[in-house]
PDB file of C-alpha atoms in Angstrom:
ATOM      1  CA  MET A1208      94.098 -78.862   3.595  1.00 47.00           C
ATOM      2  CA  LYS A1209      91.659 -78.709   0.666  1.00 42.00           C
ATOM      3  CA  LYS A1210      88.972 -77.233   2.916  1.00 43.00           C
ATOM      4  CA  ILE A1211      91.351 -74.519   4.090  1.00 42.00           C
ATOM      5  CA  LEU A1212      92.351 -73.680   0.524  1.00 33.00           C
ATOM      6  CA  LEU A1213      88.737 -73.610  -0.672  1.00 33.00           C
ATOM      7  CA  SER A1214      87.751 -71.442   2.286  1.00 39.00           C
ATOM      8  CA  PHE A1215      90.588 -69.046   1.517  1.00 37.00           C
ATOM      9  CA  LEU A1216      89.604 -68.823  -2.165  1.00 36.00           C
ATOM     10  CA  PHE A1217      85.974 -68.198  -1.256  1.00 38.00           C
ATOM     11  CA  LEU A1218      86.856 -65.485   1.252  1.00 40.00           C
ATOM     12  CA  SER A1219      89.274 -63.822  -1.137  1.00 41.00           C
ATOM     13  CA  THR A1220      86.520 -63.507  -3.746  1.00 41.00           C
ATOM     14  CA  LEU A1221      84.426 -61.633  -1.196  1.00 44.00           C
ATOM     15  CA  LEU A1222      87.144 -59.019  -0.858  1.00 51.00           C
ATOM     16  CA  PHE A1223      86.851 -57.969  -4.484  1.00 55.00           C
ATOM     17  CA  ALA A1224      84.187 -55.599  -5.706  1.00 68.00           C
ATOM     18  CA  ALA A1225      81.520 -56.850  -8.024  1.00 83.00           C
ATOM     19  CA  VAL A1226      80.153 -56.022 -11.435  1.00 92.00           C
ATOM     20  CA  LYS A1227      76.436 -56.368 -11.972  1.00 94.00           C
ATOM     21  CA  ASP A1228      74.910 -56.211 -15.429  1.00 96.00           C
ATOM     22  CA  GLU A1229      71.505 -54.545 -15.480  1.00 96.00           C
ATOM     23  CA  GLU A1230      69.273 -52.823 -17.985  1.00 96.00           C
ATOM     24  CA  ALA A1231      68.379 -49.184 -17.531  1.00 96.00           C
ATOM     25  CA  SER A1232      65.177 -48.842 -15.513  1.00 96.00           C
ATOM     26  CA  GLN A1233      63.057 -46.328 -13.683  1.00 97.00           C
ATOM     27  CA  ALA A1234      63.907 -48.180 -10.465  1.00 97.00           C
ATOM     28  CA  LEU A1235      67.616 -47.526 -11.038  1.00 96.00           C
ATOM     29  CA  ILE A1236      66.922 -43.831 -11.641  1.00 96.00           C
ATOM     30  CA  ASP A1237      64.649 -43.642  -8.595  1.00 97.00           C
ATOM     31  CA  SER A1238      67.349 -45.236  -6.416  1.00 96.00           C
ATOM     32  CA  LYS A1239      69.409 -42.036  -6.824  1.00 95.00           C
ATOM     33  CA  MET A1240      72.472 -44.207  -7.402  1.00 97.00           C
ATOM     34  CA  PRO A1241      75.056 -42.218  -9.370  1.00 98.00           C
ATOM     35  CA  ILE A1242      74.983 -43.079 -13.079  1.00 98.00           C
ATOM     36  CA  VAL A1243      78.136 -42.085 -14.962  1.00 98.00           C
ATOM     37  CA  ASP A1244      77.681 -41.562 -18.704  1.00 98.00           C
ATOM     38  CA  ILE A1245      81.046 -42.278 -20.353  1.00 98.00           C
ATOM     39  CA  ARG A1246      80.079 -41.231 -23.892  1.00 98.00           C
ATOM     40  CA  THR A1247      81.432 -38.205 -25.772  1.00 97.00           C
ATOM     41  CA  PRO A1248      80.023 -34.672 -25.576  1.00 97.00           C
ATOM     42  CA  SER A1249      78.721 -34.975 -29.140  1.00 96.00           C
ATOM     43  CA  GLU A1250      76.813 -38.123 -28.127  1.00 97.00           C
ATOM     44  CA  TRP A1251      75.404 -36.369 -25.059  1.00 97.00           C
ATOM     45  CA  LYS A1252      74.224 -33.495 -27.283  1.00 97.00           C
ATOM     46  CA  GLU A1253      72.709 -35.913 -29.798  1.00 96.00           C
ATOM     47  CA  THR A1254      70.675 -38.097 -27.431  1.00 96.00           C
ATOM     48  CA  GLY A1255      70.659 -36.304 -24.093  1.00 97.00           C
ATOM     49  CA  LEU A1256      71.446 -37.894 -20.743  1.00 97.00           C
ATOM     50  CA  LEU A1257      69.508 -40.339 -18.619  1.00 97.00           C
ATOM     51  CA  GLN A1258      67.967 -38.351 -15.759  1.00 95.00           C
ATOM     52  CA  GLY A1259      70.511 -37.967 -12.955  1.00 93.00           C
ATOM     53  CA  SER A1260      73.499 -39.036 -15.069  1.00 97.00           C
ATOM     54  CA  ILE A1261      76.926 -37.534 -14.566  1.00 98.00           C
ATOM     55  CA  PRO A1262      78.730 -37.014 -17.900  1.00 98.00           C
ATOM     56  CA  ILE A1263      82.398 -38.044 -17.701  1.00 98.00           C
ATOM     57  CA  MET A1264      83.909 -38.933 -21.075  1.00 98.00           C
ATOM     58  CA  LEU A1265      86.218 -41.933 -21.243  1.00 97.00           C
ATOM     59  CA  PHE A1266      86.840 -42.592 -24.951  1.00 94.00           C
ATOM     60  CA  ASP A1267      86.973 -39.607 -27.308  1.00 93.00           C
ATOM     61  CA  GLU A1268      85.605 -39.588 -30.876  1.00 92.00           C
ATOM     62  CA  LYS A1269      88.790 -41.274 -32.117  1.00 94.00           C
ATOM     63  CA  GLY A1270      88.682 -44.030 -29.502  1.00 90.00           C
ATOM     64  CA  LYS A1271      91.551 -42.563 -27.494  1.00 94.00           C
ATOM     65  CA  TYR A1272      91.338 -42.256 -23.739  1.00 94.00           C
ATOM     66  CA  ASP A1273      93.125 -40.787 -20.749  1.00 96.00           C
ATOM     67  CA  LEU A1274      92.408 -43.225 -17.940  1.00 96.00           C
ATOM     68  CA  ASN A1275      94.060 -41.087 -15.263  1.00 97.00           C
ATOM     69  CA  ASP A1276      91.948 -38.069 -16.227  1.00 97.00           C
ATOM     70  CA  PHE A1277      88.785 -40.202 -16.268  1.00 98.00           C
ATOM     71  CA  LEU A1278      89.531 -41.727 -12.849  1.00 98.00           C
ATOM     72  CA  GLN A1279      90.317 -38.321 -11.367  1.00 98.00           C
ATOM     73  CA  LYS A1280      86.997 -36.916 -12.612  1.00 98.00           C
ATOM     74  CA  LEU A1281      85.129 -40.051 -11.537  1.00 98.00           C
ATOM     75  CA  ASN A1282      86.573 -39.943  -8.027  1.00 97.00           C
ATOM     76  CA  SER A1283      85.734 -36.238  -7.750  1.00 98.00           C
ATOM     77  CA  ALA A1284      82.119 -36.721  -8.864  1.00 98.00           C
ATOM     78  CA  VAL A1285      81.195 -40.067  -7.283  1.00 98.00           C
ATOM     79  CA  ASP A1286      81.740 -41.738  -3.932  1.00 97.00           C
ATOM     80  CA  THR A1287      83.460 -44.813  -5.357  1.00 96.00           C
ATOM     81  CA  LYS A1288      83.280 -46.558  -1.983  1.00 96.00           C
ATOM     82  CA  LYS A1289      79.570 -47.042  -2.758  1.00 96.00           C
ATOM     83  CA  PRO A1290      77.973 -48.743  -5.772  1.00 97.00           C
ATOM     84  CA  PHE A1291      77.477 -46.668  -8.908  1.00 98.00           C
ATOM     85  CA  ALA A1292      76.377 -47.374 -12.465  1.00 98.00           C
ATOM     86  CA  ILE A1293      77.984 -46.659 -15.824  1.00 98.00           C
ATOM     87  CA  ILE A1294      76.255 -46.167 -19.157  1.00 98.00           C
ATOM     88  CA  CYS A1295      77.296 -45.629 -22.768  1.00 98.00           C
ATOM     89  CA  ARG A1296      75.435 -45.810 -26.093  1.00 97.00           C
ATOM     90  CA  THR A1297      74.830 -49.578 -26.378  1.00 97.00           C
ATOM     91  CA  GLY A1298      76.829 -51.123 -23.538  1.00 96.00           C
ATOM     92  CA  SER A1299      79.962 -51.930 -25.546  1.00 95.00           C
ATOM     93  CA  ARG A1300      82.263 -49.464 -23.792  1.00 96.00           C
ATOM     94  CA  THR A1301      80.866 -50.102 -20.330  1.00 97.00           C
ATOM     95  CA  LYS A1302      81.295 -53.844 -20.878  1.00 96.00           C
ATOM     96  CA  ILE A1303      85.039 -53.136 -21.161  1.00 94.00           C
ATOM     97  CA  LEU A1304      85.230 -50.557 -18.381  1.00 97.00           C
ATOM     98  CA  ALA A1305      83.119 -52.270 -15.691  1.00 97.00           C
ATOM     99  CA  PRO A1306      85.408 -55.287 -15.108  1.00 96.00           C
ATOM    100  CA  PHE A1307      88.445 -53.004 -14.975  1.00 96.00           C
ATOM    101  CA  LEU A1308      86.838 -50.753 -12.368  1.00 97.00           C
ATOM    102  CA  SER A1309      85.814 -53.773 -10.352  1.00 96.00           C
ATOM    103  CA  GLN A1310      88.971 -55.874 -10.575  1.00 95.00           C
ATOM    104  CA  LYS A1311      91.669 -53.208 -10.659  1.00 95.00           C
ATOM    105  CA  MET A1312      90.047 -50.374  -8.705  1.00 96.00           C
ATOM    106  CA  ASN A1313      87.882 -52.496  -6.386  1.00 96.00           C
ATOM    107  CA  TYR A1314      84.709 -50.502  -7.179  1.00 97.00           C
ATOM    108  CA  ASP A1315      81.174 -51.918  -7.029  1.00 97.00           C
ATOM    109  CA  VAL A1316      79.882 -51.166 -10.515  1.00 97.00           C
ATOM    110  CA  ILE A1317      76.587 -51.672 -12.283  1.00 97.00           C
ATOM    111  CA  ASN A1318      77.057 -51.980 -16.029  1.00 98.00           C
ATOM    112  CA  ILE A1319      73.939 -50.675 -17.783  1.00 97.00           C
ATOM    113  CA  LYS A1320      74.282 -53.259 -20.496  1.00 95.00           C
ATOM    114  CA  SER A1321      72.105 -51.948 -23.337  1.00 95.00           C
ATOM    115  CA  GLY A1322      72.972 -48.292 -22.855  1.00 97.00           C
ATOM    116  CA  ILE A1323      71.127 -45.107 -23.647  1.00 98.00           C
ATOM    117  CA  VAL A1324      69.660 -46.616 -26.826  1.00 96.00           C
ATOM    118  CA  TYR A1325      67.598 -49.065 -24.792  1.00 96.00           C
ATOM    119  CA  ALA A1326      66.771 -46.428 -22.166  1.00 97.00           C
ATOM    120  CA  LYS A1327      65.253 -44.294 -24.929  1.00 96.00           C
ATOM    121  CA  GLN A1328      63.220 -47.263 -26.197  1.00 97.00           C
ATOM    122  CA  LEU A1329      61.846 -47.691 -22.674  1.00 96.00           C
ATOM    123  CA  LYS A1330      60.954 -43.977 -22.690  1.00 97.00           C
ATOM    124  CA  LEU A1331      62.915 -43.386 -19.501  1.00 97.00           C
ATOM    125  CA  PRO A1332      63.471 -39.722 -18.619  1.00 98.00           C
ATOM    126  CA  ILE A1333      66.189 -38.332 -20.897  1.00 97.00           C
ATOM    127  CA  LEU A1334      67.263 -34.739 -20.356  1.00 96.00           C
ATOM    128  CA  PRO A1335      69.063 -32.457 -22.834  1.00 96.00           C
ATOM    129  CA  TYR A1336      72.813 -32.158 -22.288  1.00 95.00           C
ATOM    130  CA  GLN A1337      73.953 -28.742 -21.155  1.00 88.00           C
ATOM    131  CA  ALA A1338      77.670 -28.038 -21.157  1.00 83.00           C
ATOM    132  CA  ASN A1339      78.965 -26.328 -18.039  1.00 71.00           C
TER     133      ASN A1339
END
């Protein structure tokens, strides 16, 4: 009975999507994997965006958020059936968001754990933000 239960628990963990924590890297950019930047427009203007990033704000300047709006924009911009990455300034916001997207939405998410700050230190390609 224990073997059956353990087998069931193991298999059930395979059904859930995963969160991977990675640093920003040229290899990640070169992979063409979608990278969603969840910072605010003022942050995008201040530092620019990692090359290939898709800006979709989650938390506004006051820390408020509209999860339904974010998810709608995310699902319109990214094929969430495939892995994608999320980035913020230092990794604090993505550290909160990544487990939610994995556990509740069943998405395979890469949390870029040190954010755009570290990407700039690495001198990765950062492009100016241009509002649509």
